[in-house]
């Protein structure tokens, strides 16, 4: 354990232990189906301890991570880009620290601002983990010393062993006979590879059921609200609690304890609906939307640790609007597009919570004005797609690429070949490498197709339609780190309760067969906690809803063996 003293008389200490868990059971081998082998992510689990002024830190900590050589002169991997070349990643990963202890899976792209971890990193003989930490008060400081990654990380290199390198002499002579006595698990009850080898299912573990969250102290039924995931809690705020009745209330849900707590109304923003919300790692920022008096360009910052609200400045803020995109870049809240009483908009701004200032976006080659576009943040750029334009739904998009210091940026058009149909009320998620767009509608036509966009190659690839969920709009899509889960939404017949999971690695859909009674709803909100999906609010048959439902989307596991 090595202390490092920084400015402000803050002492930060840490003791980090890399972990790898390998489980062997005599006569039992649990293997995914062949298609799933390529989906297993390259993750490196890491645990550490943080103390501030000698006391274990509690709360949401911001971490920047890099894998470097012995003296740090060469960087093999960062959790995000380093556009200003200062040696420190631009964006931070938010982690929950309890009693000074934290855990992180390096390369887990389900975490915001976490880049994938290539196995090639461990082709180097000595690899060290470098960490920068910010407690939300004194800014980022580098912890020392760098921690050496031992043999556990190099196990990932096994995936790079060339075909034919492992010869018969390296294998047990009776390996084929041994395999016949193994039990193998697959998520496909008709796994063709196993069936062809004479294996048969002898038992199945059902997927986890849907469950309902607590109702005590839950927010009133609503739609048009926002939710963010803090790493510990689901924060719900605003929205319509009745026709023409916007709210200024909210609550926080803790899934570990299955409890709600009401957010303080003191100094909260004015009531509104169809607004935007982002999570910074320490605060929820609310902005824009529609109040009882019209479009607003006001907002507020909520700190769940202190339960305090503070107002956003309006000087330099964009004009009031709804239907805009809003993302957290790691340092700024970015607002673009939307609509107001004058029509569609194609401008935006960045809000810096550190300085408390707005900066207008002045990038060239601005895409056409639109509302209801989807947006993802990749670590160094904003990608937008679709939405409603002046002549109807759009089948175009753009990238806002940042160059060095904000707000130096430029818009770049993106390819349309094999892109999704013109659509709005669709969804888009970021996998850590690619954007997946799915669903939506155009007039009275609802879609159940989509495409995957690679910003590196500027190319789209189609999504399989086999076993895809029913066509829908105003649905939810969340990324689990391996699959896109599509839930809820609506079609011409009304609200939907169905869903499915899509694996981009296998280009394959699977139905969600979890037992229970999911609620049919559209225009709801959903987040991925790292363990499960939390769904709250929305509407059905024109009525706002409140019930919180929880889903672990794990599939059924089917156990095979030779008869």
XYZ file of C-alpha atoms in Angstrom:
563
model
C 0.000 0.000 0.000
C 1.589 3.242 -1.127
C 0.301 6.703 -0.221
C 0.447 9.676 -2.536
C -0.109 13.191 -1.234
C -1.706 15.731 -3.526
C -2.723 19.363 -3.362
C -5.411 20.319 -0.870
C -3.828 18.113 1.801
C -5.577 15.086 0.435
C -3.975 11.697 0.849
C -5.047 8.930 -1.469
C -3.918 5.368 -0.875
C -4.684 2.194 -2.653
C -3.833 -1.472 -2.607
C -4.920 -3.205 -5.789
C -5.117 -6.931 -6.426
C -5.767 -8.307 -9.941
C -8.102 -11.290 -9.839
C -8.851 -14.169 -12.160
C -11.262 -16.929 -11.154
C -10.801 -20.380 -12.656
C -13.160 -23.161 -11.565
C -12.522 -26.834 -12.289
C -14.956 -29.574 -11.327
C -14.069 -33.239 -11.754
C -16.259 -34.755 -14.428
C -18.058 -31.454 -15.112
C -17.131 -28.995 -17.839
C -19.389 -26.008 -18.432
C -18.924 -24.675 -21.937
C -20.904 -22.145 -24.018
C -22.117 -23.149 -27.454
C -19.651 -22.649 -30.281
C -21.341 -19.416 -31.412
C -21.084 -18.031 -27.913
C -17.327 -18.606 -27.605
C -16.597 -15.552 -29.715
C -18.908 -13.499 -27.515
C -16.994 -14.029 -24.276
C -15.533 -10.560 -23.561
C -11.850 -10.008 -22.790
C -12.202 -8.643 -19.270
C -9.637 -8.247 -16.513
C -11.088 -7.960 -13.021
C -9.303 -5.559 -10.690
C -9.966 -4.612 -7.070
C -8.551 -1.697 -5.150
C -8.818 0.408 -2.035
C -9.075 4.213 -1.851
C -8.630 6.394 1.239
C -9.109 10.165 1.334
C -7.422 12.056 4.150
C -6.741 8.743 5.803
C -10.398 7.625 5.792
C -11.891 5.004 3.454
C -13.698 6.747 0.589
C -17.446 6.150 0.143
C -19.484 7.212 -2.878
C -19.059 7.471 -6.626
C -15.419 7.773 -7.638
C -14.140 8.740 -11.075
C -11.357 6.558 -12.434
C -9.134 6.862 -15.482
C -7.216 3.732 -16.392
C -4.309 2.796 -18.631
C -2.049 -0.197 -19.200
C 1.553 0.871 -19.659
C 5.081 -0.517 -19.813
C 7.536 -0.622 -16.897
C 8.384 3.102 -16.874
C 5.085 4.324 -18.325
C 6.699 5.599 -21.518
C 4.504 3.354 -23.695
C 0.739 3.087 -23.371
C -0.795 -0.196 -24.517
C -4.439 0.622 -23.692
C -6.587 3.398 -22.167
C -10.180 3.316 -21.012
C -10.824 6.231 -23.427
C -8.982 8.332 -25.982
C -6.325 10.905 -25.077
C -7.103 13.623 -27.618
C -4.979 16.289 -25.919
C -1.967 13.937 -25.619
C -1.393 14.698 -21.944
C -0.949 11.006 -21.175
C -4.259 10.836 -19.286
C -7.505 9.422 -20.744
C -10.020 12.118 -21.635
C -13.058 10.453 -20.042
C -13.512 8.712 -16.699
C -15.287 5.563 -15.589
C -17.699 5.995 -12.667
C -17.389 3.318 -9.987
C -19.092 2.785 -6.671
C -16.619 2.780 -3.776
C -17.849 1.304 -0.492
C -15.713 1.402 2.618
C -12.782 2.331 0.408
C -13.163 -0.791 -1.741
C -13.963 -0.827 -5.440
C -13.925 -3.352 -8.251
C -13.705 -2.830 -11.994
C -13.607 -5.088 -15.032
C -11.098 -3.550 -17.440
C -12.547 -3.701 -20.939
C -16.191 -3.935 -19.811
C -17.850 -1.809 -22.491
C -21.129 -1.938 -20.560
C -19.513 0.771 -18.399
C -19.665 4.289 -19.806
C -16.289 5.468 -21.149
C -14.723 1.992 -20.954
C -12.923 0.859 -24.118
C -12.620 -2.796 -25.059
C -9.458 -4.538 -23.836
C -7.632 -6.346 -26.673
C -5.759 -9.520 -25.768
C -2.805 -8.202 -27.807
C -1.937 -5.954 -24.872
C -0.503 -9.002 -23.164
C 1.884 -9.789 -25.983
C 4.184 -7.427 -24.063
C 6.428 -8.922 -21.400
C 5.630 -6.424 -18.631
C 2.287 -4.624 -18.313
C 1.318 -2.261 -15.480
C -2.019 -0.700 -14.542
C -1.941 3.097 -14.075
C -4.861 4.798 -12.293
C -6.025 8.387 -11.929
C -8.691 9.083 -9.271
C -11.096 11.954 -8.621
C -13.221 12.079 -5.472
C -15.368 14.819 -7.018
C -13.706 17.534 -4.933
C -10.011 17.921 -5.698
C -9.821 16.739 -9.285
C -7.864 13.901 -10.842
C -4.531 12.761 -9.464
C -2.418 9.807 -10.421
C -2.031 7.036 -7.896
C 1.325 5.378 -7.408
C 2.957 3.027 -7.911
C 1.621 1.470 -11.105
C 0.432 -2.070 -10.451
C 1.993 -4.958 -12.371
C -0.413 -7.301 -14.153
C 0.706 -10.828 -13.405
C -0.060 -14.044 -15.279
C -3.842 -13.602 -15.076
C -3.976 -11.096 -17.913
C -1.838 -13.251 -20.170
C -4.420 -16.022 -20.036
C -6.389 -13.861 -22.469
C -3.685 -14.509 -25.081
C -4.896 -18.108 -25.396
C -7.479 -16.841 -27.874
C -4.637 -15.817 -30.204
C -2.990 -19.255 -30.414
C -2.728 -20.151 -34.110
C -4.732 -23.043 -35.489
C -2.696 -26.251 -35.472
C -0.150 -24.989 -32.950
C -1.373 -27.356 -30.220
C -0.466 -30.818 -31.504
C -1.684 -34.276 -30.476
C 1.460 -34.645 -28.340
C 0.224 -31.762 -26.164
C -3.120 -33.427 -25.466
C -4.074 -36.320 -23.229
C -4.070 -39.563 -25.271
C -7.653 -40.395 -24.307
C -9.027 -36.850 -24.570
C -11.751 -37.881 -27.021
C -12.994 -40.524 -24.616
C -12.853 -38.051 -21.732
C -15.000 -35.560 -23.641
C -17.735 -38.149 -23.913
C -18.084 -38.152 -20.117
C -18.326 -34.369 -19.823
C -21.463 -32.379 -19.137
C -21.754 -29.406 -21.495
C -24.068 -26.420 -21.108
C -25.581 -24.428 -23.978
C -28.225 -21.713 -24.258
C -29.670 -23.549 -27.280
C -31.844 -26.558 -26.433
C -31.291 -27.848 -29.983
C -27.585 -26.970 -30.192
C -26.693 -28.533 -33.592
C -23.013 -29.027 -32.780
C -23.802 -31.008 -29.646
C -26.700 -32.959 -31.130
C -24.491 -33.975 -34.075
C -21.995 -35.406 -31.582
C -24.659 -37.493 -29.900
C -25.240 -35.289 -26.840
C -28.724 -35.013 -25.343
C -30.339 -32.534 -22.938
C -30.858 -34.059 -19.496
C -31.831 -30.956 -17.481
C -32.501 -27.251 -17.932
C -32.109 -24.252 -15.627
C -34.876 -21.749 -16.361
C -34.019 -18.067 -16.860
C -34.588 -15.713 -13.907
C -38.156 -14.422 -13.631
C -39.359 -10.848 -13.930
C -39.758 -9.176 -10.553
C -41.558 -6.064 -9.303
C -39.786 -3.348 -7.355
C -41.134 -1.833 -4.160
C -44.025 0.616 -4.477
C -43.579 2.470 -1.158
C -42.325 6.041 -1.795
C -42.222 5.333 -5.551
C -42.885 8.322 -7.845
C -46.398 8.965 -9.080
C -47.323 7.432 -12.449
C -45.732 9.460 -15.240
C -44.421 9.621 -18.786
C -42.081 12.107 -20.435
C -39.789 11.784 -17.399
C -36.055 11.073 -17.299
C -33.993 8.438 -15.527
C -30.254 8.037 -14.932
C -28.256 5.264 -13.276
C -25.757 6.569 -10.713
C -23.949 3.293 -10.211
C -25.990 2.709 -7.062
C -29.450 4.145 -7.666
C -32.013 4.774 -10.362
C -32.852 8.495 -10.278
C -36.292 9.399 -11.672
C -37.353 13.014 -12.181
C -40.057 15.149 -13.808
C -42.493 14.134 -16.546
C -46.244 14.324 -16.990
C -48.281 12.919 -14.110
C -51.512 13.702 -15.954
C -52.649 15.474 -19.134
C -50.945 18.872 -19.190
C -49.607 18.357 -15.650
C -45.791 18.375 -15.623
C -44.051 17.426 -12.393
C -41.061 18.747 -10.442
C -40.749 15.651 -8.268
C -38.527 12.620 -8.301
C -37.287 9.610 -6.349
C -34.253 7.354 -6.148
C -34.502 3.558 -6.232
C -31.867 1.346 -4.623
C -32.118 -2.169 -6.126
C -29.895 -3.723 -3.458
C -32.385 -2.858 -0.707
C -35.471 -2.628 -2.973
C -36.292 0.793 -1.533
C -37.284 4.203 -2.861
C -36.383 7.557 -1.312
C -37.950 10.860 -2.323
C -35.580 13.420 -3.847
C -35.412 16.744 -2.077
C -37.676 19.354 -3.717
C -35.639 22.259 -2.256
C -34.245 24.385 -5.113
C -35.309 21.761 -7.667
C -35.948 22.958 -11.236
C -39.449 24.063 -12.223
C -41.864 21.318 -13.269
C -41.431 20.040 -16.836
C -41.725 17.109 -19.201
C -39.821 15.897 -22.299
C -36.588 17.279 -20.849
C -33.045 15.865 -20.849
C -30.936 14.294 -18.111
C -27.336 13.037 -17.924
C -25.235 11.508 -15.161
C -21.766 13.027 -14.698
C -20.354 10.495 -12.265
C -21.343 12.581 -9.249
C -24.452 14.537 -10.308
C -27.630 14.306 -12.330
C -28.067 17.309 -14.640
C -31.595 18.193 -15.779
C -32.137 20.628 -18.666
C -34.775 21.947 -21.069
C -38.173 20.450 -21.828
C -41.685 21.876 -21.725
C -43.305 23.485 -18.687
C -46.871 24.658 -18.245
C -45.799 27.982 -19.799
C -43.869 26.567 -22.764
C -40.335 25.594 -23.720
C -37.682 26.247 -21.074
C -33.886 26.563 -21.201
C -33.395 26.214 -17.464
C -32.207 23.238 -15.483
C -30.618 21.969 -12.313
C -27.858 19.795 -10.888
C -28.685 17.194 -8.251
C -26.093 15.595 -5.994
C -27.572 12.394 -4.496
C -24.918 12.264 -1.760
C -25.812 15.680 -0.341
C -29.427 15.742 -1.615
C -28.752 19.267 -2.868
C -30.037 20.953 -6.034
C -28.268 23.882 -7.707
C -29.563 25.851 -10.683
C -27.960 25.844 -14.122
C -27.090 29.257 -15.576
C -29.103 30.477 -18.533
C -26.381 32.796 -19.871
C -25.058 31.167 -23.027
C -27.553 28.293 -22.761
C -29.330 27.057 -25.897
C -32.902 28.164 -26.473
C -35.589 26.143 -24.700
C -36.542 22.959 -26.549
C -37.555 19.313 -26.431
C -36.721 16.373 -28.662
C -33.035 17.287 -28.558
C -30.150 14.872 -28.016
C -28.197 15.046 -24.752
C -25.046 13.089 -23.857
C -22.329 13.237 -21.208
C -18.884 13.451 -22.800
C -16.907 12.851 -19.633
C -16.465 16.579 -19.060
C -19.516 18.300 -20.603
C -23.229 17.881 -21.125
C -23.774 18.207 -24.891
C -27.138 19.464 -26.202
C -28.035 19.502 -29.909
C -31.107 19.769 -32.119
C -34.724 19.401 -31.043
C -37.717 21.609 -31.612
C -39.284 24.723 -30.100
C -42.236 26.971 -30.896
C -40.410 28.186 -34.034
C -39.776 24.725 -35.425
C -36.868 22.321 -35.814
C -33.408 23.266 -34.554
C -29.844 22.464 -35.665
C -27.813 24.198 -32.984
C -26.522 23.264 -29.559
C -24.103 23.931 -26.736
C -21.845 22.343 -24.133
C -22.249 22.797 -20.390
C -19.172 22.432 -18.198
C -20.201 21.681 -14.580
C -16.674 22.441 -13.350
C -16.753 26.037 -14.612
C -20.545 26.372 -14.585
C -20.469 27.812 -18.116
C -22.160 27.132 -21.435
C -20.198 27.164 -24.704
C -22.024 27.324 -28.029
C -21.265 24.674 -30.645
C -19.867 26.459 -33.680
C -18.881 23.446 -35.785
C -19.128 23.603 -39.564
C -21.137 21.298 -41.858
C -24.078 21.106 -39.455
C -26.561 18.322 -40.360
C -30.171 19.120 -41.166
C -32.373 20.258 -38.277
C -34.267 17.456 -36.557
C -36.033 16.323 -33.425
C -36.217 12.838 -31.947
C -32.835 11.739 -33.289
C -30.893 9.082 -31.387
C -27.383 9.800 -30.170
C -24.422 7.872 -28.772
C -21.114 9.124 -27.366
C -18.074 7.090 -28.424
C -15.402 8.732 -26.291
C -14.327 11.343 -28.826
C -17.425 11.989 -30.922
C -21.195 12.277 -30.956
C -23.045 10.139 -33.518
C -26.657 11.030 -34.340
C -29.081 9.151 -36.555
C -32.589 9.563 -37.896
C -35.285 11.603 -36.232
C -37.991 13.829 -37.650
C -36.943 16.456 -40.211
C -38.769 19.152 -42.115
C -40.191 16.630 -44.616
C -40.711 13.715 -42.237
C -38.543 10.909 -40.795
C -34.896 10.945 -41.841
C -32.481 8.242 -43.007
C -29.360 10.336 -42.449
C -26.959 10.981 -39.617
C -23.699 12.671 -38.736
C -20.687 12.560 -36.433
C -19.572 15.543 -34.382
C -15.834 14.888 -34.007
C -13.890 16.853 -31.391
C -10.358 18.043 -32.114
C -8.269 18.788 -29.036
C -9.795 21.354 -26.713
C -13.568 21.716 -26.585
C -15.406 23.205 -28.437
C -13.128 22.624 -31.450
C -15.181 20.155 -33.474
C -16.493 19.462 -36.948
C -19.502 17.617 -38.332
C -18.914 14.721 -40.722
C -21.636 12.977 -42.687
C -21.934 9.203 -42.362
C -22.627 6.611 -45.029
C -26.192 5.773 -46.025
C -25.489 2.573 -47.998
C -27.247 -0.318 -46.161
C -28.348 2.165 -43.456
C -31.693 1.780 -41.678
C -34.871 3.119 -43.244
C -35.973 6.688 -42.566
C -37.310 6.492 -39.034
C -38.034 8.179 -35.749
C -39.077 6.865 -32.325
C -36.284 4.300 -32.810
C -33.389 3.345 -30.509
C -29.599 3.376 -30.738
C -26.991 1.890 -28.399
C -23.166 2.019 -28.338
C -21.350 -1.290 -27.872
C -17.963 0.271 -27.202
C -17.028 -0.102 -30.863
C -20.198 0.217 -32.937
C -23.642 1.843 -32.913
C -26.716 -0.359 -33.325
C -29.922 1.299 -34.604
C -33.212 -0.612 -34.457
C -36.957 -0.182 -34.848
C -38.991 3.003 -35.039
C -41.702 4.115 -37.410
C -42.496 6.200 -40.481
C -46.084 7.355 -40.567
C -48.234 4.312 -39.842
C -45.454 1.835 -40.642
C -43.596 0.251 -37.721
C -40.183 -1.373 -38.217
C -38.446 -4.416 -36.746
C -35.183 -4.037 -38.621
C -31.991 -2.100 -38.085
C -28.276 -1.966 -38.818
C -24.880 -1.760 -37.157
C -22.660 1.273 -37.858
C -18.862 1.172 -37.599
C -17.447 4.730 -37.310
C -13.923 3.483 -38.088
C -14.847 2.110 -41.516
C -17.894 4.375 -42.014
C -19.933 1.341 -43.000
C -23.295 -0.174 -42.083
C -23.997 -3.887 -41.801
C -27.506 -5.381 -41.603
C -29.030 -7.020 -38.526
C -30.509 -10.472 -38.907
C -34.303 -10.484 -39.043
C -34.621 -14.121 -37.930
C -36.378 -14.283 -34.540
C -36.356 -10.471 -34.331
C -39.004 -8.977 -32.019
C -42.235 -7.576 -33.421
C -42.067 -4.184 -35.136
C -42.384 -1.289 -32.717
C -41.595 2.325 -31.854
C -41.080 4.262 -28.624
C -39.418 1.185 -27.130
C -36.301 0.687 -24.978
C -32.912 -0.723 -25.891
C -30.076 -1.303 -23.412
C -26.575 -2.733 -23.903
C -25.431 -5.395 -21.426
C -21.858 -5.700 -22.661
C -22.702 -8.657 -24.908
C -26.285 -8.143 -26.085
C -28.749 -5.400 -27.012
C -32.001 -6.010 -25.127
C -35.130 -4.594 -26.805
C -38.194 -4.178 -24.585
C -41.680 -2.657 -24.557
C -42.803 -0.011 -27.060
C -45.920 0.185 -29.184
C -47.336 -0.754 -32.550
C -50.636 -0.051 -34.273
C -52.433 -2.253 -31.738
C -51.075 -0.477 -28.652
C -48.436 -0.991 -25.972
C -46.212 -4.088 -26.004
C -44.771 -6.268 -23.240
C -42.519 -8.433 -25.415
C -38.807 -8.233 -26.104
C -35.727 -10.003 -27.412
C -31.939 -10.008 -27.099
C -29.566 -9.386 -30.019
C -25.944 -10.546 -30.102
C -23.900 -8.519 -32.621
C -21.039 -11.042 -32.359
C -23.286 -13.851 -33.604
C -25.715 -11.594 -35.543
C -28.474 -13.525 -33.824
C -31.670 -12.793 -31.899
C -33.037 -14.867 -29.035
C -36.477 -14.417 -27.452
C -36.746 -13.329 -23.831
C -38.331 -16.359 -22.208
C -38.094 -15.110 -18.632
C -41.185 -16.177 -16.660
C -43.419 -13.558 -15.103
C -45.747 -10.831 -16.252
C -43.925 -7.864 -17.775
C -46.096 -4.778 -18.072
C -47.075 -3.599 -21.549
C -46.000 0.035 -21.920
C -44.434 2.531 -24.308
C -42.396 5.710 -23.864
C -40.968 4.197 -20.691
C -37.400 4.445 -19.365
C -34.896 1.657 -18.800
C -31.318 1.385 -17.523
C -28.755 -1.406 -17.259
C -27.195 -1.651 -13.789
C -24.493 -4.132 -14.715
C -26.637 -6.958 -13.325
C -30.200 -6.306 -14.456
C -32.538 -3.995 -16.342
C -34.693 -1.548 -14.367
C -37.827 -0.227 -16.110
C -39.995 2.592 -14.799
C -42.956 4.694 -15.928
C -44.330 5.158 -19.421
C -47.881 4.841 -20.597
C -50.470 2.431 -21.934
C -53.789 3.365 -23.536
C -52.968 7.018 -22.906
C -52.579 6.581 -19.139
C -49.300 7.173 -17.275
C -47.779 4.231 -15.399
C -45.465 3.909 -12.422
C -44.623 0.301 -11.582
C -40.917 -0.501 -11.505
C -39.987 -3.874 -12.958
C -36.656 -5.703 -12.895
C -35.202 -8.218 -15.324
C -32.032 -10.274 -15.402
C -31.999 -11.178 -19.127
C -29.908 -14.328 -18.657
C -31.160 -17.118 -20.972
C -32.112 -20.647 -20.009
C -29.179 -23.039 -19.674
C -29.537 -26.526 -21.166
C -27.248 -29.289 -19.879
C -26.105 -31.929 -22.388
C -24.371 -35.265 -21.926
C -23.906 -38.538 -23.781
C -26.632 -41.114 -22.953
